[in-house]
Amino acid sequence: IPDISVLYENSEFILVDKKPGMAVHSGNAGGTGAGCSAADESGTLINHIKAYLWRRGEYRPDEERSFAPALCNRIDRNTGGIVIAAKTAEALRRINEEIRRGEVTKKYLCAVHGKMEKSSGRLTGWMEKDSEHNIVRVYSGQRKTSHGKTMITDYRVLAEQNGLSLLEVTLLTGRTHQIRVHFSSIGHPLCGDPMYGANPVLSEALGLDRQWLHAMKLEFRHPRTRVWTTVRSQYPADLAAALDA
């Protein structure tokens, strides 16, 4: 039975509210990334989307030339929020092109340790992924190797309390663990994220067993009509409870 919450849908693509704890696709058995092991593939977000569209007669895998619905963006297993899936090959091409050109605005909410030095700002740097340990390292200044990729992250402080800061974050690049590693690199790890330096005692006190991070809003032009579309997702109860702890 499909287990998805649909936020927006038309004949070309669908935006869903991914639950934290659900992998978006198979692969990456490490557990903290976007994927899962092949054995758990049936419970992935993309398979739930396929089941949903199959029940509606929009996905026909038995037909030779049937297009398999495909994800246009990905978020970590333990992060909830908005994910786009294309229903057609043309929609996939157009949305991916918009993402490549920076025409899709991706906004997140996160809670970090400490008080930010500025009420808003831009973080820049280079990232390198250690695939063996599924961890990302970020560097400032000159790129360390030819494998380094640019990271650009904008933020705005929404609230501060009890030694924590609630931020609205806009991704200008979409790298693995970008928000988590970028704020950790400046001494403000995300609450509940021990992989990147969060205080485990505080995480327990806040009732968190995952990073405080939510993909809350996507803004984009409809790839065919060019009408601006905004889709929002409310952060779930465990994150809300941590703010009130």
GROMACS .gro file of C-alpha atoms in nm:
model
  245
    1ILE     CA    1   0.000   0.000   0.000
    2PRO     CA    2   0.150   0.337  -0.096
    3ASP     CA    3   0.262   0.536   0.207
    4ILE     CA    4   0.307   0.889   0.081
    5SER     CA    5   0.163   1.233   0.150
    6VAL     CA    6   0.101   1.425  -0.172
    7LEU     CA    7   0.156   1.801  -0.150
    8TYR     CA    8   0.112   1.889  -0.518
    9GLU     CA    9   0.043   1.688  -0.831
   10ASN     CA   10  -0.036   1.729  -1.199
   11SER     CA   11  -0.006   1.510  -1.508
   12GLU     CA   12   0.371   1.564  -1.532
   13PHE     CA   13   0.514   1.551  -1.183
   14ILE     CA   14   0.432   1.499  -0.817
   15LEU     CA   15   0.568   1.657  -0.498
   16VAL     CA   16   0.547   1.447  -0.183
   17ASP     CA   17   0.619   1.504   0.186
   18LYS     CA   18   0.880   1.239   0.269
   19LYS     CA   19   0.869   1.096   0.619
   20PRO     CA   20   1.193   1.099   0.817
   21GLY     CA   21   1.340   0.749   0.837
   22MET     CA   22   1.239   0.657   0.480
   23ALA     CA   23   1.516   0.622   0.220
   24VAL     CA   24   1.441   0.791  -0.111
   25HIS     CA   25   1.594   0.509  -0.319
   26SER     CA   26   1.805   0.193  -0.290
   27GLY     CA   27   2.182   0.204  -0.257
   28ASN     CA   28   2.409   0.342   0.015
   29ALA     CA   29   2.350   0.096   0.295
   30GLY     CA   30   2.523   0.327   0.542
   31GLY     CA   31   2.188   0.449   0.665
   32THR     CA   32   2.259   0.821   0.705
   33GLY     CA   33   2.250   0.910   0.337
   34ALA     CA   34   1.957   0.919   0.097
   35GLY     CA   35   1.959   0.550   0.005
   36CYS     CA   36   1.917   0.207   0.161
   37SER     CA   37   2.034  -0.147   0.101
   38ALA     CA   38   1.891  -0.343  -0.189
   39ALA     CA   39   1.710  -0.568   0.059
   40ASP     CA   40   1.506  -0.270   0.184
   41GLU     CA   41   1.424  -0.137  -0.163
   42SER     CA   42   1.049  -0.206  -0.140
   43GLY     CA   43   1.015   0.053   0.138
   44THR     CA   44   1.183   0.338  -0.048
   45LEU     CA   45   1.007   0.660  -0.137
   46ILE     CA   46   1.040   0.602  -0.511
   47ASN     CA   47   0.878   0.260  -0.481
   48HIS     CA   48   0.589   0.408  -0.281
   49ILE     CA   49   0.547   0.671  -0.554
   50LYS     CA   50   0.548   0.402  -0.823
   51ALA     CA   51   0.284   0.204  -0.630
   52TYR     CA   52   0.070   0.517  -0.590
   53LEU     CA   53   0.086   0.598  -0.962
   54TRP     CA   54   0.031   0.233  -1.060
   55ARG     CA   55  -0.292   0.224  -0.858
   56ARG     CA   56  -0.405   0.539  -1.041
   57GLY     CA   57  -0.321   0.389  -1.380
   58GLU     CA   58  -0.043   0.642  -1.448
   59TYR     CA   59   0.245   0.395  -1.428
   60ARG     CA   60   0.230   0.075  -1.633
   61PRO     CA   61   0.553  -0.120  -1.578
   62ASP     CA   62   0.435  -0.411  -1.793
   63GLU     CA   63   0.427  -0.195  -2.102
   64GLU     CA   64   0.751  -0.206  -2.297
   65ARG     CA   65   0.800   0.168  -2.332
   66SER     CA   66   0.652   0.273  -1.999
   67PHE     CA   67   0.847   0.552  -1.826
   68ALA     CA   68   0.942   0.469  -1.468
   69PRO     CA   69   0.877   0.764  -1.234
   70ALA     CA   70   1.208   0.920  -1.128
   71LEU     CA   71   1.321   1.150  -0.847
   72CYS     CA   72   1.441   1.500  -0.932
   73ASN     CA   73   1.588   1.579  -0.589
   74ARG     CA   74   1.694   1.376  -0.287
   75ILE     CA   75   1.714   1.428   0.087
   76ASP     CA   76   1.878   1.219   0.358
   77ARG     CA   77   1.697   0.920   0.506
   78ASN     CA   78   1.660   1.094   0.844
   79THR     CA   79   1.546   1.425   0.697
   80GLY     CA   80   1.180   1.485   0.615
   81GLY     CA   81   1.021   1.719   0.366
   82ILE     CA   82   0.960   1.787  -0.001
   83VAL     CA   83   1.078   1.561  -0.281
   84ILE     CA   84   0.987   1.598  -0.651
   85ALA     CA   85   0.928   1.302  -0.882
   86ALA     CA   86   0.871   1.325  -1.257
   87LYS     CA   87   0.600   1.119  -1.424
   88THR     CA   88   0.736   1.160  -1.776
   89ALA     CA   89   1.077   1.167  -1.940
   90GLU     CA   90   1.017   1.520  -2.067
   91ALA     CA   91   0.919   1.646  -1.720
   92LEU     CA   92   1.232   1.485  -1.575
   93ARG     CA   93   1.450   1.657  -1.834
   94ARG     CA   94   1.288   1.997  -1.782
   95ILE     CA   95   1.292   1.991  -1.401
   96ASN     CA   96   1.652   1.869  -1.388
   97GLU     CA   97   1.747   2.149  -1.625
   98GLU     CA   98   1.578   2.405  -1.398
   99ILE     CA   99   1.763   2.264  -1.098
  100ARG     CA  100   2.092   2.277  -1.289
  101ARG     CA  101   2.031   2.644  -1.378
  102GLY     CA  102   1.947   2.730  -1.017
  103GLU     CA  103   1.583   2.809  -1.096
  104VAL     CA  104   1.443   2.581  -0.824
  105THR     CA  105   1.463   2.743  -0.478
  106LYS     CA  106   1.508   2.488  -0.198
  107LYS     CA  107   1.451   2.613   0.156
  108TYR     CA  108   1.507   2.420   0.477
  109LEU     CA  109   1.454   2.472   0.848
  110CYS     CA  110   1.727   2.360   1.085
  111ALA     CA  111   1.817   2.405   1.451
  112VAL     CA  112   2.185   2.444   1.534
  113HIS     CA  113   2.393   2.462   1.849
  114GLY     CA  114   2.490   2.810   1.964
  115LYS     CA  115   2.410   3.167   1.865
  116MET     CA  116   2.499   3.271   1.510
  117GLU     CA  117   2.743   3.559   1.483
  118LYS     CA  118   2.527   3.727   1.215
  119SER     CA  119   2.150   3.736   1.169
  120SER     CA  120   2.196   3.627   0.807
  121GLY     CA  121   2.482   3.530   0.582
  122ARG     CA  122   2.632   3.313   0.313
  123LEU     CA  123   2.863   3.016   0.370
  124THR     CA  124   3.098   2.909   0.092
  125GLY     CA  125   3.355   2.636   0.063
  126TRP     CA  126   3.464   2.314  -0.106
  127MET     CA  127   3.340   1.970  -0.016
  128GLU     CA  128   3.481   1.622  -0.063
  129LYS     CA  129   3.288   1.304   0.009
  130ASP     CA  130   3.440   1.002   0.181
  131SER     CA  131   3.219   0.735   0.023
  132GLU     CA  132   3.365   0.454   0.233
  133HIS     CA  133   3.246   0.618   0.557
  134ASN     CA  134   2.954   0.815   0.402
  135ILE     CA  135   3.080   1.141   0.543
  136VAL     CA  136   3.155   1.480   0.387
  137ARG     CA  137   3.441   1.717   0.466
  138VAL     CA  138   3.432   2.087   0.386
  139TYR     CA  139   3.722   2.324   0.328
  140SER     CA  140   3.742   2.700   0.295
  141GLY     CA  141   3.978   2.896   0.073
  142GLN     CA  142   4.152   2.724  -0.216
  143ARG     CA  143   4.018   2.392  -0.341
  144LYS     CA  144   4.221   2.102  -0.199
  145THR     CA  145   4.190   1.855  -0.486
  146SER     CA  146   4.039   1.824  -0.831
  147HIS     CA  147   3.753   1.624  -0.675
  148GLY     CA  148   3.634   1.913  -0.459
  149LYS     CA  149   3.290   2.059  -0.532
  150THR     CA  150   3.168   2.410  -0.454
  151MET     CA  151   2.921   2.454  -0.168
  152ILE     CA  152   2.712   2.770  -0.122
  153THR     CA  153   2.460   2.798   0.162
  154ASP     CA  154   2.254   3.104   0.261
  155TYR     CA  155   2.091   3.132   0.604
  156ARG     CA  156   1.867   3.361   0.806
  157VAL     CA  157   1.814   3.339   1.183
  158LEU     CA  158   1.446   3.301   1.271
  159ALA     CA  159   1.474   3.255   1.650
  160GLU     CA  160   1.723   3.199   1.931
  161GLN     CA  161   1.655   3.030   2.263
  162ASN     CA  162   1.826   2.808   2.520
  163GLY     CA  163   2.158   2.819   2.337
  164LEU     CA  164   2.006   2.709   2.004
  165SER     CA  165   1.933   2.892   1.681
  166LEU     CA  166   1.647   2.817   1.442
  167LEU     CA  167   1.751   2.895   1.084
  168GLU     CA  168   1.591   2.923   0.744
  169VAL     CA  169   1.845   2.788   0.497
  170THR     CA  170   1.854   2.825   0.118
  171LEU     CA  171   2.071   2.589  -0.085
  172LEU     CA  172   2.244   2.744  -0.383
  173THR     CA  173   2.421   2.415  -0.449
  174GLY     CA  174   2.287   2.070  -0.367
  175ARG     CA  175   2.569   1.862  -0.220
  176THR     CA  176   2.557   1.554  -0.001
  177HIS     CA  177   2.497   1.651   0.365
  178GLN     CA  178   2.554   2.014   0.263
  179ILE     CA  179   2.363   2.188   0.543
  180ARG     CA  180   2.484   1.948   0.809
  181VAL     CA  181   2.853   1.972   0.724
  182HIS     CA  182   2.854   2.342   0.639
  183PHE     CA  183   2.719   2.457   0.976
  184SER     CA  184   2.933   2.204   1.160
  185SER     CA  185   3.239   2.350   0.988
  186ILE     CA  186   3.175   2.692   1.147
  187GLY     CA  187   3.111   2.551   1.494
  188HIS     CA  188   2.731   2.526   1.479
  189PRO     CA  189   2.640   2.159   1.423
  190LEU     CA  190   2.275   2.068   1.376
  191CYS     CA  191   2.100   1.949   1.690
  192GLY     CA  192   2.069   1.571   1.697
  193ASP     CA  193   2.348   1.515   1.444
  194PRO     CA  194   2.640   1.342   1.623
  195MET     CA  195   2.803   1.248   1.291
  196TYR     CA  196   2.889   1.615   1.246
  197GLY     CA  197   2.957   1.713   1.604
  198ALA     CA  198   2.625   1.758   1.787
  199ASN     CA  199   2.635   1.717   2.164
  200PRO     CA  200   2.478   1.374   2.232
  201VAL     CA  201   2.375   1.472   2.586
  202LEU     CA  202   2.185   1.774   2.456
  203SER     CA  203   2.034   1.567   2.174
  204GLU     CA  204   1.898   1.324   2.431
  205ALA     CA  205   1.764   1.608   2.645
  206LEU     CA  206   1.582   1.745   2.340
  207GLY     CA  207   1.439   1.402   2.261
  208LEU     CA  208   1.615   1.390   1.924
  209ASP     CA  209   1.736   1.071   1.758
  210ARG     CA  210   1.805   1.243   1.423
  211GLN     CA  211   1.923   1.577   1.291
  212TRP     CA  212   1.690   1.878   1.332
  213LEU     CA  213   1.647   1.945   0.962
  214HIS     CA  214   1.339   1.971   0.739
  215ALA     CA  215   1.297   2.044   0.367
  216MET     CA  216   1.017   2.294   0.415
  217LYS     CA  217   0.966   2.479   0.085
  218LEU     CA  218   1.024   2.451  -0.289
  219GLU     CA  219   0.968   2.734  -0.536
  220PHE     CA  220   0.991   2.671  -0.909
  221ARG     CA  221   0.846   2.758  -1.246
  222HIS     CA  222   0.618   2.496  -1.392
  223PRO     CA  223   0.844   2.350  -1.663
  224ARG     CA  224   0.574   2.377  -1.930
  225THR     CA  225   0.343   2.668  -1.832
  226ARG     CA  226   0.625   2.873  -1.665
  227VAL     CA  227   0.388   2.971  -1.382
  228TRP     CA  228   0.562   3.014  -1.045
  229THR     CA  229   0.465   2.742  -0.798
  230THR     CA  230   0.535   2.732  -0.423
  231VAL     CA  231   0.493   2.415  -0.218
  232ARG     CA  232   0.533   2.400   0.162
  233SER     CA  233   0.573   2.125   0.420
  234GLN     CA  234   0.522   2.155   0.796
  235TYR     CA  235   0.799   2.012   1.012
  236PRO     CA  236   0.692   1.701   1.208
  237ALA     CA  237   0.606   1.655   1.574
  238ASP     CA  238   0.943   1.530   1.698
  239LEU     CA  239   1.117   1.845   1.574
  240ALA     CA  240   0.845   2.068   1.718
  241ALA     CA  241   0.876   1.893   2.055
  242ALA     CA  242   1.253   1.949   2.059
  243LEU     CA  243   1.198   2.326   2.023
  244ASP     CA  244   0.969   2.320   2.328
  245ALA     CA  245   1.197   2.098   2.540
   0.00000   0.00000   0.00000
